[in-house]
Each structure stands twice: as C-alpha cells, then as structure tokens.
Short mmCIF file of C-alpha atoms in Angstrom, two decimals:
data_model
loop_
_atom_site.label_atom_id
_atom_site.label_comp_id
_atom_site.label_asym_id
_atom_site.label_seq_id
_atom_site.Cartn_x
_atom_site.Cartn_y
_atom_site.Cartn_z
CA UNK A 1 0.00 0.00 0.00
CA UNK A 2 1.33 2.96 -1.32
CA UNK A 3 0.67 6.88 0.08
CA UNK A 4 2.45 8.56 -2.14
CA UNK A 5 4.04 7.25 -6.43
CA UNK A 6 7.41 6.36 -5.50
CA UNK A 7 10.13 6.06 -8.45
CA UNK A 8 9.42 2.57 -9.38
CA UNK A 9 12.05 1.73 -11.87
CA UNK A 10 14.45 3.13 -9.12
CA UNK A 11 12.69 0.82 -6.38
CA UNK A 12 13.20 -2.10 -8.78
CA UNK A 13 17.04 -1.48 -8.99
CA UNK A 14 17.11 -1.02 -5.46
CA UNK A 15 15.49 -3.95 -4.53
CA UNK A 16 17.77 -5.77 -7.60
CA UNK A 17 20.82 -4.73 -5.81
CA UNK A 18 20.10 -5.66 -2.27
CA UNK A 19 18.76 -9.27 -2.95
CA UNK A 20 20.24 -11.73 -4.85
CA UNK A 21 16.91 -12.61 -6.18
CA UNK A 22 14.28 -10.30 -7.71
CA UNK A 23 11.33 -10.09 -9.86
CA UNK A 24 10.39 -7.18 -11.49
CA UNK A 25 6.68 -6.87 -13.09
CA UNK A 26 5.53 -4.57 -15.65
CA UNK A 27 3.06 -4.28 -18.50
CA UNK A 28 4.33 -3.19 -21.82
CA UNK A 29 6.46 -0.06 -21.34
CA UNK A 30 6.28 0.53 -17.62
CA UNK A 31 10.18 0.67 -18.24
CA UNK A 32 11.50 -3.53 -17.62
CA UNK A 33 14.45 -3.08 -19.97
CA UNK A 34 15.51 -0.08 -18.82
CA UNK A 35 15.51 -0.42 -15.84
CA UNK A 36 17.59 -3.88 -15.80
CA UNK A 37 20.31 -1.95 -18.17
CA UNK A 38 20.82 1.05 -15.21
CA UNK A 39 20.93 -1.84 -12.82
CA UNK A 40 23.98 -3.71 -14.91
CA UNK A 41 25.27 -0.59 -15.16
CA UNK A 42 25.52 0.05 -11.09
CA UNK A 43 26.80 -3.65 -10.90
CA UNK A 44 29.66 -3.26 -13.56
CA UNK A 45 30.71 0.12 -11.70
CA UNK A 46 30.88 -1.05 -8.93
CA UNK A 47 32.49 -3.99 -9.18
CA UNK A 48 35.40 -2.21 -11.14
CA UNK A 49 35.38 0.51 -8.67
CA UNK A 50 36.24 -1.98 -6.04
CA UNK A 51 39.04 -3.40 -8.41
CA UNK A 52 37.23 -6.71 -8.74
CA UNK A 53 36.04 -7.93 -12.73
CA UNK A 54 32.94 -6.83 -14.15
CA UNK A 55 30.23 -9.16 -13.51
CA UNK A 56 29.52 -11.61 -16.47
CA UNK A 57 26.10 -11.45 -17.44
CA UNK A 58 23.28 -13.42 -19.25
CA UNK A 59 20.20 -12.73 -20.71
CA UNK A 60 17.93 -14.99 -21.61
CA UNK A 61 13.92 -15.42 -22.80
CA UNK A 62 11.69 -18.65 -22.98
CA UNK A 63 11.30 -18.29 -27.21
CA UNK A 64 13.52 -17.14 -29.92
CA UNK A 65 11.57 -14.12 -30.90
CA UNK A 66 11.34 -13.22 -27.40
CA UNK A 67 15.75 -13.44 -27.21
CA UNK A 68 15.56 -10.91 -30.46
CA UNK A 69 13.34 -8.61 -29.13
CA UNK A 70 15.31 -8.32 -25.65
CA UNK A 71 18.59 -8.42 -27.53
CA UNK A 72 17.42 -5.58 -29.82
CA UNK A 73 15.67 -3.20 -26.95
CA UNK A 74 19.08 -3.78 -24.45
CA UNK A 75 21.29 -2.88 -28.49
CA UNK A 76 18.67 0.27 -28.49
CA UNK A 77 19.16 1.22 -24.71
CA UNK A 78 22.76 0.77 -24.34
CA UNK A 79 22.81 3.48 -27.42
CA UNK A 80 21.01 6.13 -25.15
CA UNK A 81 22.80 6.15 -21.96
CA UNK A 82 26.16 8.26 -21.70
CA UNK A 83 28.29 5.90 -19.47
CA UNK A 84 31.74 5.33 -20.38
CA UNK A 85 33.04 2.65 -22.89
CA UNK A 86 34.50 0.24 -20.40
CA UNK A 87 31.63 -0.08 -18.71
CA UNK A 88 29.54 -0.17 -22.35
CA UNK A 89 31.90 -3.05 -23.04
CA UNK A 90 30.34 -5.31 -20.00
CA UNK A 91 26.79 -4.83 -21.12
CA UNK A 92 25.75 -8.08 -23.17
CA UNK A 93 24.33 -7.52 -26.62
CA UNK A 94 23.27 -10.59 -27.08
CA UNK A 95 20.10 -12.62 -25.82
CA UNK A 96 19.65 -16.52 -25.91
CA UNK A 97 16.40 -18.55 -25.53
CA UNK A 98 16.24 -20.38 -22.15
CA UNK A 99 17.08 -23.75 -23.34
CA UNK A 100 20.10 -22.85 -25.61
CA UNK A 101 21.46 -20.92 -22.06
CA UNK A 102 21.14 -24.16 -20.28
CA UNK A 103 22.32 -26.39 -22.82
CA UNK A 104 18.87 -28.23 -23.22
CA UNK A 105 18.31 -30.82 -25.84
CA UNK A 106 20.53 -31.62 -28.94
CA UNK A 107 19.94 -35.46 -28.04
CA UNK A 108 19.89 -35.50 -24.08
CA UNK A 109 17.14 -34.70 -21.88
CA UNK A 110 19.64 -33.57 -19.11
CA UNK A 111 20.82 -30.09 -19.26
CA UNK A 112 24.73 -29.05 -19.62
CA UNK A 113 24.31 -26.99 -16.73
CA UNK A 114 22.74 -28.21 -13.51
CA UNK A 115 23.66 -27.79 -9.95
CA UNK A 116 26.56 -29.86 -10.28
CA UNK A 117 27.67 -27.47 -13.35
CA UNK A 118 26.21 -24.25 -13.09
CA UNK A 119 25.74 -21.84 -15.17
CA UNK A 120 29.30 -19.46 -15.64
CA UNK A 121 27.41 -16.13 -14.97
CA UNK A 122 27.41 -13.44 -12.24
CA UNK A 123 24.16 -12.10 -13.42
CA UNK A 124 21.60 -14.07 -15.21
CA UNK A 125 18.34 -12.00 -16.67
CA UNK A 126 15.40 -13.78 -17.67
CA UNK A 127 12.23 -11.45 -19.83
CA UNK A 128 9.06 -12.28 -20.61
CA UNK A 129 9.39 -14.97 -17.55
CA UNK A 130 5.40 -15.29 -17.27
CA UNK A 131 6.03 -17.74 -19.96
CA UNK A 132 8.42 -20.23 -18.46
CA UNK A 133 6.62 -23.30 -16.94
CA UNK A 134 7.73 -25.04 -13.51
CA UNK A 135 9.61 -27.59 -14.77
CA UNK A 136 12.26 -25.35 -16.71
CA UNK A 137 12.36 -22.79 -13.83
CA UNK A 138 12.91 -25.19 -11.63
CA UNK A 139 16.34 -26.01 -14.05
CA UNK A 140 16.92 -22.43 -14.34
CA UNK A 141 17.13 -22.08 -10.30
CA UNK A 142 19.19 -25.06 -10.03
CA UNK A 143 21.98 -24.20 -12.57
CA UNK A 144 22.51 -20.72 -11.13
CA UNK A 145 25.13 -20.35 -9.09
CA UNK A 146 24.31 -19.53 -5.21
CA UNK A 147 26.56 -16.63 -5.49
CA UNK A 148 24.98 -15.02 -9.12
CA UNK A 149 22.19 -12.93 -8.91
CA UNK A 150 18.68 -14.36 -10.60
CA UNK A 151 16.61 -11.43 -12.09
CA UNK A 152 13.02 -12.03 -13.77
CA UNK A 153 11.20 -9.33 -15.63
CA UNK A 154 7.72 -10.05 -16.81
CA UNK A 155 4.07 -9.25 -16.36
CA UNK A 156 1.96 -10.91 -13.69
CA UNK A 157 -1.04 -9.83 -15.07
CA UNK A 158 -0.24 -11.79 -18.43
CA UNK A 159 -1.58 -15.65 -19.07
CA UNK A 160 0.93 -18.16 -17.85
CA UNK A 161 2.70 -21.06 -19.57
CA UNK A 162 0.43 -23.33 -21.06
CA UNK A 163 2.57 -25.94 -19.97
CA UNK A 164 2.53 -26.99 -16.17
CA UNK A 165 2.77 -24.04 -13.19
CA UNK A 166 2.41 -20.51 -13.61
CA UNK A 167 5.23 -19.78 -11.82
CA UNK A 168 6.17 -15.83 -12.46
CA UNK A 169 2.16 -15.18 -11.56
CA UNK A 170 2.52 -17.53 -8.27
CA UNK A 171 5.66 -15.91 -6.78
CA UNK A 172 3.84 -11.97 -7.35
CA UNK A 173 0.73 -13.19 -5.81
CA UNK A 174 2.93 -14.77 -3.02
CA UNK A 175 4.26 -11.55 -2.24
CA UNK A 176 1.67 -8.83 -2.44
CA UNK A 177 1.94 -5.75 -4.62
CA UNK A 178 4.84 -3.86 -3.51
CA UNK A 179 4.19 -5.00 0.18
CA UNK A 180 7.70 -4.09 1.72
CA UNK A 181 8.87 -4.87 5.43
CA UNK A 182 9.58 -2.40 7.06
CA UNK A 183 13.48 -3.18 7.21
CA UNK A 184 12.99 -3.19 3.46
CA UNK A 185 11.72 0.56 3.51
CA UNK A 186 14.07 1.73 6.26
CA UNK A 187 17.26 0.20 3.87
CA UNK A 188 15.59 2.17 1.29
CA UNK A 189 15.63 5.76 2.69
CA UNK A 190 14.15 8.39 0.63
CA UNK A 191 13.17 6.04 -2.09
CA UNK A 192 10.90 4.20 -0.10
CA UNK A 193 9.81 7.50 2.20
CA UNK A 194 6.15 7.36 1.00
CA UNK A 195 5.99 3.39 0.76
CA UNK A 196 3.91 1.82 4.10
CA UNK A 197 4.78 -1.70 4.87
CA UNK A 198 3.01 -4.68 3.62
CA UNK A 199 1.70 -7.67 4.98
CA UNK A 200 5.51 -9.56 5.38
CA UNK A 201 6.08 -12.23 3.47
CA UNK A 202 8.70 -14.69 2.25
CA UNK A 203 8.91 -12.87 -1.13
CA UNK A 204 7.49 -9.37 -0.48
CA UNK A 205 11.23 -7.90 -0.37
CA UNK A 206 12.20 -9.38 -3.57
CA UNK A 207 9.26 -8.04 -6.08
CA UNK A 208 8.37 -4.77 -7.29
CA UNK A 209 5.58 -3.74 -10.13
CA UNK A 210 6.03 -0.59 -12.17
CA UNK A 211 3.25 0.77 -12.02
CA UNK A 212 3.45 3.71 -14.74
CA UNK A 213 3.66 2.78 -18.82
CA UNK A 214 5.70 5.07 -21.17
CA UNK A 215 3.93 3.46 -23.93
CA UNK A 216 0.43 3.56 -22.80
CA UNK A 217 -0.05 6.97 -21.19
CA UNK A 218 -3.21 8.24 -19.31
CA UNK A 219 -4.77 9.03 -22.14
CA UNK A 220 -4.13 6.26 -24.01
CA UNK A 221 -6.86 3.87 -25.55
CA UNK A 222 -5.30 0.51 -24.78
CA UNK A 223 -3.77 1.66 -21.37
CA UNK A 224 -7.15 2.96 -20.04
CA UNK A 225 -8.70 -0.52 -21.08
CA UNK A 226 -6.50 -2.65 -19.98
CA UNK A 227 -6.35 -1.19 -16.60
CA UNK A 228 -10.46 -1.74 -16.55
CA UNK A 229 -9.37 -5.39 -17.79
CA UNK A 230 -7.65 -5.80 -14.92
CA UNK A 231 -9.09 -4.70 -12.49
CA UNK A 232 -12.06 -7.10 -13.61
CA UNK A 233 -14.37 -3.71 -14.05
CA UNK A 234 -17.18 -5.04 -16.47
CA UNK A 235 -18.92 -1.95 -16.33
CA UNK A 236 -16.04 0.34 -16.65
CA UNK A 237 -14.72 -1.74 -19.53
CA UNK A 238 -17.41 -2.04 -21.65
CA UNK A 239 -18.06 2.12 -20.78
CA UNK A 240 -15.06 2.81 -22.54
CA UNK A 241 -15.68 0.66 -25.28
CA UNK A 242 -18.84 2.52 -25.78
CA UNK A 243 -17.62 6.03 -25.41
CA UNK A 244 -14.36 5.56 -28.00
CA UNK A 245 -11.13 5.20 -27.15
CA UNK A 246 -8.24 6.27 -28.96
CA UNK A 247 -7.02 3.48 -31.16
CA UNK A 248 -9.26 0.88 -30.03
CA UNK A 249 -12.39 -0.41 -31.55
CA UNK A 250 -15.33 -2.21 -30.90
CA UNK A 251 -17.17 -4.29 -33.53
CA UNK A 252 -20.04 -5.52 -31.06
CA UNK A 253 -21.72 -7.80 -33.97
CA UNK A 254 -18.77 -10.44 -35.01
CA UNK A 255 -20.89 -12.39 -37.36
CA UNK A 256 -21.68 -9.16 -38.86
CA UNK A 257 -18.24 -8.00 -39.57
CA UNK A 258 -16.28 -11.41 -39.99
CA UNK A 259 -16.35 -11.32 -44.07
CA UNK A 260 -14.90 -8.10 -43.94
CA UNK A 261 -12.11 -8.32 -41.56
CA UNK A 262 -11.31 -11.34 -43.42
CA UNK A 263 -11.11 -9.74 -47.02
CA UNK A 264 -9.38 -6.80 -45.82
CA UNK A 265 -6.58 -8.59 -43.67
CA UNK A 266 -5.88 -11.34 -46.96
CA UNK A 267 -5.87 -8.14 -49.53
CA UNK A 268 -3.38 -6.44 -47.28
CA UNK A 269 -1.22 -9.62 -47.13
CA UNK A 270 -1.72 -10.45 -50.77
CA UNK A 271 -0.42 -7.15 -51.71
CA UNK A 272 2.82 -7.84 -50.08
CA UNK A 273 3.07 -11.08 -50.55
CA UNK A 274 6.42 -11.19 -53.46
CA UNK A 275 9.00 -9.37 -50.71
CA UNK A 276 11.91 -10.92 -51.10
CA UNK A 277 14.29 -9.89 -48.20
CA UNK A 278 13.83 -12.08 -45.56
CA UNK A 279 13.92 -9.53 -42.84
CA UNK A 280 11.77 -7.34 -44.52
CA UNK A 281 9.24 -10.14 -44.68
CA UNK A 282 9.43 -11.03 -41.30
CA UNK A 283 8.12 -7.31 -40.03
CA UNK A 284 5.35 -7.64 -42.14
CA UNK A 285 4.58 -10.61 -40.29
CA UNK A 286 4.81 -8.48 -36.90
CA UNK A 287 2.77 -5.66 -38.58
CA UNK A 288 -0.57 -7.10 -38.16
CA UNK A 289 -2.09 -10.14 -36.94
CA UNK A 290 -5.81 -11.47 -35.96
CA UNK A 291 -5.72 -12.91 -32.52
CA UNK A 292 -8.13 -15.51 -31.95
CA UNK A 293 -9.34 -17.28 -28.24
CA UNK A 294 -9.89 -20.65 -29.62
CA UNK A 295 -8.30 -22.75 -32.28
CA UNK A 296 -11.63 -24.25 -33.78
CA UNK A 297 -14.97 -22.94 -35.02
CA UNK A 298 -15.92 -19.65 -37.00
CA UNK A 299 -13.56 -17.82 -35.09
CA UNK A 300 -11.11 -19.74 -34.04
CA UNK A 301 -7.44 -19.79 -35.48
CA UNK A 302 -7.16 -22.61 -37.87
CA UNK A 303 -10.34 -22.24 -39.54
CA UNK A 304 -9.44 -18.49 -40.15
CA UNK A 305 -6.47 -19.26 -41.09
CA UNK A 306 -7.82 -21.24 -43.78
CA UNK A 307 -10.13 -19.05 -45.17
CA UNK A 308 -7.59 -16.17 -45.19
CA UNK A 309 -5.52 -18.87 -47.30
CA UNK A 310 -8.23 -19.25 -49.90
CA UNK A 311 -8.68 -15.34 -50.59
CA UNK A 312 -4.83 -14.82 -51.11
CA UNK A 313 -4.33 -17.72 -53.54
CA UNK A 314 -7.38 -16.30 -54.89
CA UNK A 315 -6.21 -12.98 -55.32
CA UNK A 316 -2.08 -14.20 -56.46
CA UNK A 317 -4.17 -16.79 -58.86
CA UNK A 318 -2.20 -19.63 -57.43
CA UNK A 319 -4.08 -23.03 -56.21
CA UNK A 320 -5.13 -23.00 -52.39
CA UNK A 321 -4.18 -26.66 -52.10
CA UNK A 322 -0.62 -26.25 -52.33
CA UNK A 323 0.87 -26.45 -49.23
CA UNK A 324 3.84 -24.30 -49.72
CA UNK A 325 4.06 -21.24 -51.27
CA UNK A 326 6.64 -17.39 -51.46
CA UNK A 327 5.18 -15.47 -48.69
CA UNK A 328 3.37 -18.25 -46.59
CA UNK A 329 4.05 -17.42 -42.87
CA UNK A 330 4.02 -20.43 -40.54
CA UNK A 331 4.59 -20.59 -36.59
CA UNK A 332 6.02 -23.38 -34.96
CA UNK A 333 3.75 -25.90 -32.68
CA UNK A 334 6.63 -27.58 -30.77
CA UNK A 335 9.40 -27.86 -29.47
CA UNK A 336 12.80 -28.90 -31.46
CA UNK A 337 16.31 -28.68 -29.97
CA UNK A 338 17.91 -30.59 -33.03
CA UNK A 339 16.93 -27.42 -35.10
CA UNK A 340 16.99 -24.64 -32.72
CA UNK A 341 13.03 -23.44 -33.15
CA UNK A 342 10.78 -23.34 -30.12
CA UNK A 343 7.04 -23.42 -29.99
CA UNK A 344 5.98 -20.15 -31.21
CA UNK A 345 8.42 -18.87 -33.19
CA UNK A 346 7.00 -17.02 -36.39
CA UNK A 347 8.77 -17.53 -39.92
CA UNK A 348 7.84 -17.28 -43.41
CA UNK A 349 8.19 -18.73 -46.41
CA UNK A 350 10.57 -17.47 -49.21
CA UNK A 351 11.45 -18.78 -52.87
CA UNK A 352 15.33 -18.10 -53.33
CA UNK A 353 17.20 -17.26 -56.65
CA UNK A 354 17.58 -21.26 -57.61
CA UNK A 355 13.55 -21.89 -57.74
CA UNK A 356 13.96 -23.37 -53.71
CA UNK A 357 12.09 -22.68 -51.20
CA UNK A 358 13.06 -21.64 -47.15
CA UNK A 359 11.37 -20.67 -44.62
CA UNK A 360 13.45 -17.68 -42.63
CA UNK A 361 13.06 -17.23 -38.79
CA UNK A 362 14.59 -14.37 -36.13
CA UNK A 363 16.46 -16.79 -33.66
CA UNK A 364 18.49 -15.44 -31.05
CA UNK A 365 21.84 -15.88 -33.56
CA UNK A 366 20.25 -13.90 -36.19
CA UNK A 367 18.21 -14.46 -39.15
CA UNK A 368 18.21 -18.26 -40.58
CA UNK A 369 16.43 -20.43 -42.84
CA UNK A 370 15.24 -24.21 -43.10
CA UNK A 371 14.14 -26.03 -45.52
CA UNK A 372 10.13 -27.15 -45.19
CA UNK A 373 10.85 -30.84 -44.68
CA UNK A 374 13.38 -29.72 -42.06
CA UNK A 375 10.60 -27.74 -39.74
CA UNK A 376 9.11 -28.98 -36.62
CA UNK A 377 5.26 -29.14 -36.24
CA UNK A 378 3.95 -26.11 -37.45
CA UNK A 379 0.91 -24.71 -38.85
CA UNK A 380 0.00 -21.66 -41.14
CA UNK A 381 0.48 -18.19 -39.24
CA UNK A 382 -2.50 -15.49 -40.64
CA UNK A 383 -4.13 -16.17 -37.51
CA UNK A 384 -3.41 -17.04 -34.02
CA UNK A 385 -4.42 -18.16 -30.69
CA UNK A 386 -3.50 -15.37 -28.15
CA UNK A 387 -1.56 -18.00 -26.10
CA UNK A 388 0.75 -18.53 -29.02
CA UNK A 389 0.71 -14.38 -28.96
CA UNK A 390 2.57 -14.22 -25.50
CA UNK A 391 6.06 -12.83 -26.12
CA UNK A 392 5.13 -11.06 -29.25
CA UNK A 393 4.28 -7.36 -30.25
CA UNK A 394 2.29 -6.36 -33.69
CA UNK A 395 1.58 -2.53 -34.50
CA UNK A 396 -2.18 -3.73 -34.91
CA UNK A 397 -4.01 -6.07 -33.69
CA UNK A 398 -7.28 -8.04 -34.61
CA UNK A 399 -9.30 -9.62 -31.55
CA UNK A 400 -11.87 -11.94 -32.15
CA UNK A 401 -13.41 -13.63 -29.13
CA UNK A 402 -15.92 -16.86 -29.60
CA UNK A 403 -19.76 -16.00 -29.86
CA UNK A 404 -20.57 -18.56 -27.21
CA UNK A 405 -19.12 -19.27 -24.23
CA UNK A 406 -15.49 -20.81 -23.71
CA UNK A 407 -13.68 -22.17 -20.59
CA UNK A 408 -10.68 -20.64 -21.95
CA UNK A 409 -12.42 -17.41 -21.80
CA UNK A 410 -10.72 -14.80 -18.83
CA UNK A 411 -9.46 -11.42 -18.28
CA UNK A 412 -5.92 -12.49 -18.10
CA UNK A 413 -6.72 -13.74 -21.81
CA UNK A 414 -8.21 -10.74 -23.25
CA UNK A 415 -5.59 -8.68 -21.37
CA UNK A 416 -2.46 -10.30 -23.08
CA UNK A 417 -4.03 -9.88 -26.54
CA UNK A 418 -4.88 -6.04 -26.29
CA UNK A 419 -1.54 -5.69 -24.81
CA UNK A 420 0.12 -7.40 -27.97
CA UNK A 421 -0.70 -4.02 -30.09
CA UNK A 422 2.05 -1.32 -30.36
CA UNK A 423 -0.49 1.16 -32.33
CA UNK A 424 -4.63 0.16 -32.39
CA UNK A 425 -6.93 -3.00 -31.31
CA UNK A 426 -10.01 -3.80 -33.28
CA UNK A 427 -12.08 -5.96 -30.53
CA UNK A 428 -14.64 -7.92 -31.92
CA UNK A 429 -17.07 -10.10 -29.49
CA UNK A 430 -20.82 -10.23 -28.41
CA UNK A 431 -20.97 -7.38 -25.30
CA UNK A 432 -22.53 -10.92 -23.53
CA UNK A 433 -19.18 -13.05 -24.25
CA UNK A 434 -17.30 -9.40 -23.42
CA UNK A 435 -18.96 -9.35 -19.85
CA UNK A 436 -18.37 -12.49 -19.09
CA UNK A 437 -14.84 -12.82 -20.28
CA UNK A 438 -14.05 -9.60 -18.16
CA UNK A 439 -15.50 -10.81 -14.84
CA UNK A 440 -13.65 -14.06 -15.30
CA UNK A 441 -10.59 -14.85 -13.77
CA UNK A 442 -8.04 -17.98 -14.07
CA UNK A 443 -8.35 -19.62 -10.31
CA UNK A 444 -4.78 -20.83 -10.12
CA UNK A 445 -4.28 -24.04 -7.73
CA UNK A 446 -0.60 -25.02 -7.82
CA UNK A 447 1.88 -26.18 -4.70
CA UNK A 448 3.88 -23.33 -5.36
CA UNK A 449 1.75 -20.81 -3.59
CA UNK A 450 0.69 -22.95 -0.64
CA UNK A 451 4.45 -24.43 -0.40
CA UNK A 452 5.65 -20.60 -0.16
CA UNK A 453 3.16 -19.74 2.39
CA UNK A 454 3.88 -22.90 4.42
CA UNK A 455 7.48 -21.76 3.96
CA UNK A 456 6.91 -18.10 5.36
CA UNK A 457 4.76 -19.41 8.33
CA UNK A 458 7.06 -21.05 9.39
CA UNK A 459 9.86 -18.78 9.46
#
C-alpha cells in the first residue's frame, strides 16, 4: 500500500541490488528493460570501482523471438545512456532462448548446466518470464550459481505457460503488490519514504511492479482498457468501449463483420506477398495479426487461417491446395532442440534465386532459414491463438473472441491480446461473451503458492 508514487524503476534497482533474487513486473512499457540496463550498469561500476572484474552477465527469454526482441531493446538502450566505454563493453548484446542458455536438448534430456555445473554467470536475466513453466524454472534455479544474482522481468497480469505451473504469476501473488517490510523501507531511505509496509512475506522484499507505462499513457486507448481489464471492471470496460477510445475499436456484432475483416486482412497480405528480403518479410509478419481465443470454429485460429488462405491464392491466382508457397508465414507448434526453433516462433516462407524454397526465422543468432521438410510441427500463421501471442508485439491487432461461451475465456486472456498491439486494437465479441470474459478470472491451484506460504509461516 502505497501513500504517495514512489520512483518505481528506481525501487526495482534497489530492490535488484540488495537481494540476490528479484522479480520485477511490468506491463508493456512501464520501463523492464531499462531499468535492468541502469541496474547492470551500477553492478559493472561497482564492481570495477572496487578493483574486482565486471560481472559476467546473461540474458535470456523462454522463445527465440522473445531473445531478439530483448537483444534488440538492451542494443537500443545501451545506445542512449552516456556511461563510459569500459563499462559499455560489459553490457551483453546478445540474448539466448532459455534452453540454448542451459544447454537443453541436442539429443539429451539432461541439461549441460545443472547444480553440479552451473551456469558461468554473475548475473543471469530472464524477460518475458510469465512464460516459463515449472519444470524449466525449476532447471533455471538449479543451474545458477548460489553466489549469481537471478533477475526475472515479466508481467503478472499476463496468461501463464500453457505448460505446467504458472510460476512468475505464483511468486507476485505470493508476495503482495509492492508489500515491503519495514526493514525493506528503512534500507531504502528516501526512495521508499512514501511506501507503508506490507503484509511480510517470504517474497514481499524481492518483487516490485512498475506501475506507470511510457507506452500507454493516461490518455491512451489501450492503457485505459487494460487497466479496466484488470481490475475485472465489467462496467467500466465495456463504458469505454462505448464512449471511443483512442485506437481501439469495438465491432459488437462479429458475425456481422467477420467477411470483412477477413477480405481486408488477406488483400493487405496479398499485396505484399512477393517481398523478397527475408527480414523485410518477417516485419510484415509483426505488422498485423488477428488474434483468436480458440483454435476451432468460426472464429477460431485454424479455420481463419484457412479461409484467409483461400482469398490470397485467390487474389495471387495460385491453387489454395498447395501447401507451400513465397510469402506463406508459418509458426512453430513444438518444441525442437535438433533445429533450434521453439514453440511459437513465427517464420515465413521465401522462394530463393535457384527456384527453392526456405522458410526464414529471427532466432536469437540472427536471421536463418530451413528447408520445409526440415521444420518442426507447425501450422500456417494469418491467424493465431493469443496464447501462441505471448512474447510477441504487432503494431495492430485483430481480436476476435468466440460468440458462445469458452472455458478458456478470462481477463488475463483478453488482457495479453490487447496488450500485444504497439499502435490500435479492433475488438470484436458479443458485449454478452465481453462481460463475461471480463469478470472471469483464471483460479490458479498449484503447490507453489501454498508451499511458499507454508514456507513463510514457518519462518
């Protein structure tokens, strides 16, 4: 409980500094990234102020296009800050996906590192960590060193892993919303002057939540609703849909306007569908996308997907049956260590100068292409589910919810998939399904949170 709007990001850093062990939680551009580089800047200073070596540090996200997208905003930061080049030096420019960092797969089941060889790193840094399931946390915590410092960044409000345990989401509601001890706030000074204590807790020390976004300001469309989201405000929510936000609309009839989203989506990807540079393929793929709750039905990915497929082959006058073609964009389904892609990872499809054709991915080492047979499960990539979304970012995005109900229906859904968009949503769903997908939350029942509290009651 908060009397006063402390300097979060500088909280965060504070809190990084003083624990070996901290989560920070954000939405989109409450300030994660930055706010890790200041805080590897104040470790590299002052370990070389003290004469020791600069801390070695690792970054790391759950999916390949996650790694890019946290190598590229640390490349972009780094570029802003005036700090001198020695210290520029230590910052890492480079990101790796979770399992390449612990030497998962490539034929073996058991990591490289483990707690008998953990990881070499001072500092390991883990974004968009509300997508990492138990099992590969759990590896995570046992191949870092007790003596390195564990940092995760991510959003508790977000949907978890679809695999087992939502771990990021059961460690913030372990410890409260910035519910310091008091010997927390007293070690804090100033910073933490207008902070009151919290209920203690096992974890309360160790996680902060920005609570401002740079991106989404006050008077900002998508901010403004996905605060309502949150907050599980059905009224509120729907009031704003109804008065107008800035770059968000509402299409309250989906059967009514499904033709039409369809037609204009597949004319604006048929028009660019003979790019030939890889990398400027692949942002057209992040440009714009249709979200979708479900996989089957009217408005569910795959059969979307499918019709989308028809109208471009319709309009490029090639036959809809074939199942590759230059421009197709395809997202993997599963996981594959001998290839290096990771459920979720986006690619498309590109005919090279010999008549061949490859399918180019971001990875975390860059742009690279496979050949089809060569791909893991995957599936065609107009359309997809907003799980598959987490991790990603689009300028604009297309929501479509189900028109009857769904048990994967929740507010932690529809929150991650407004919160994909950079620019504008276009929500389409029933006000009914709306309501009800608002009011809904995901009951999570795991060990972790009753272990933790066991844990703290105990102390």
């Amino acid at each position: 409980m908060t009397t006063g709007q402390p300097h979060w990001q500088a909280v965060a850093a504070f809190t990084a500094l003083r624990h070996r062990f901290a989560i920070i939680s954000g939405g989109p551009g409450t300030g994660k990234t930055f706010t890790v580089l200041r805080l590897m800047v104040l470790l590299i200073r002052a370990a070389m102020e003290a004469g020791q070596r600069a801390p070695l540090i690792k970054i790391a996200a759950p999916t390949g296009k996650a790694a890019a997208r946290m190598a590229e905003s640390v490349i972009t930061g780094v570029g802003k800050l005036n700090i001198p080049d020695d210290v520029r030096a230590h910052i890492p420019t480079e990101a790796s996906t979770l399992h390449r960092l612990l030497g998962l797969g490539f034929g073996t089941t058991r990591p490289r590192y483990d707690a008998e060889n953990t990881l070499p790193a001072d500092i390991v840094i883990v974004d968009e960590a509300s997508m990492v399931d138990l099992s590969l946390m759990a590896k995570l915590a046992e191949a870092v060193r007790e003596s390195a410092r564990l940092i995760l960044l991510g959003d508790r409000y977000q949907l978890a892993s679809v695999e087992a345990g939502s771990v990021l989401s059961e460690l913030c509601q372990a410890a409260g919303v910035n519910a310091f001890s008091t010997a927390h706030i007293a070690a804090g000074g100033a910073l933490l002057a207008d902070v009151e204590s919290g209920v203690p807790s096992l974890l309360g020390d160790h996680v902060v939540t920005l609570q401002t976004s740079h991106r989404f300001n006050a008077e900002s469309g998508i901010g403004r609703l996905a605060t309502a989201i949150n907050d599980g405000d059905t009224e509120r929510s729907i009031a704003l849909l109804r008065e107008g936000l800035p770059h968000v609309t509402w299409l309250d009839n989906p059967d009514a306007s499904r033709t039409s989203l369809l037609d204009e989506y597949a004319a604006y990807r048929a028009a660019r569908i003979d790019i030939l540079d890889p990398a400027q393929a692949l942002d057209v793929l992040q440009s714009r996308v249709i979200l979708c709750a479900v996989r089957e039905g009217p408005f569910g990915s795959n059969t979307i997907n499918r019709e989308i497929t028809l109208r471009v082959a319709r309009a490029r006058g090639f036959d809809s049956t074939r199942i590759w073609y230059h421009g197709r964009p395809v997202i993997v389904l599963r996981n594959d260590y001998r290839v290096g892609l990771f459920n979720g990872d986006a690619g498309v499809c590109l005919r090279d100068r010999d008549g061949q054709f490859r399918v180019w991915f971001r990875t975390d080492e860059g742009l690279r292409a496979l050949l089809p047979p060569n791909l893991p499960e995957h599936t065609t990539l107009y359309a997809m589910t907003i799980h598959k979304s987490q991790g990603s970012e689009f300028e604009r995005v297309a929501m479509v919810l189900p028109t009857v109900q769904s048990e994967v229906l929740s507010r932690e859904l529809l929150y991650t998939g407004i919160t994909r968009a950079r620019q504008s949503v276009e929500l389409i769903s029933y006000e009914e399904i709306l309501r009800i997908t608002v009011s809904r939350q995901i009951q999570r029942y795991s060990g972790l949170a009753a272990r933790l509290q066991t844990e703290d009651g105990a102390r």
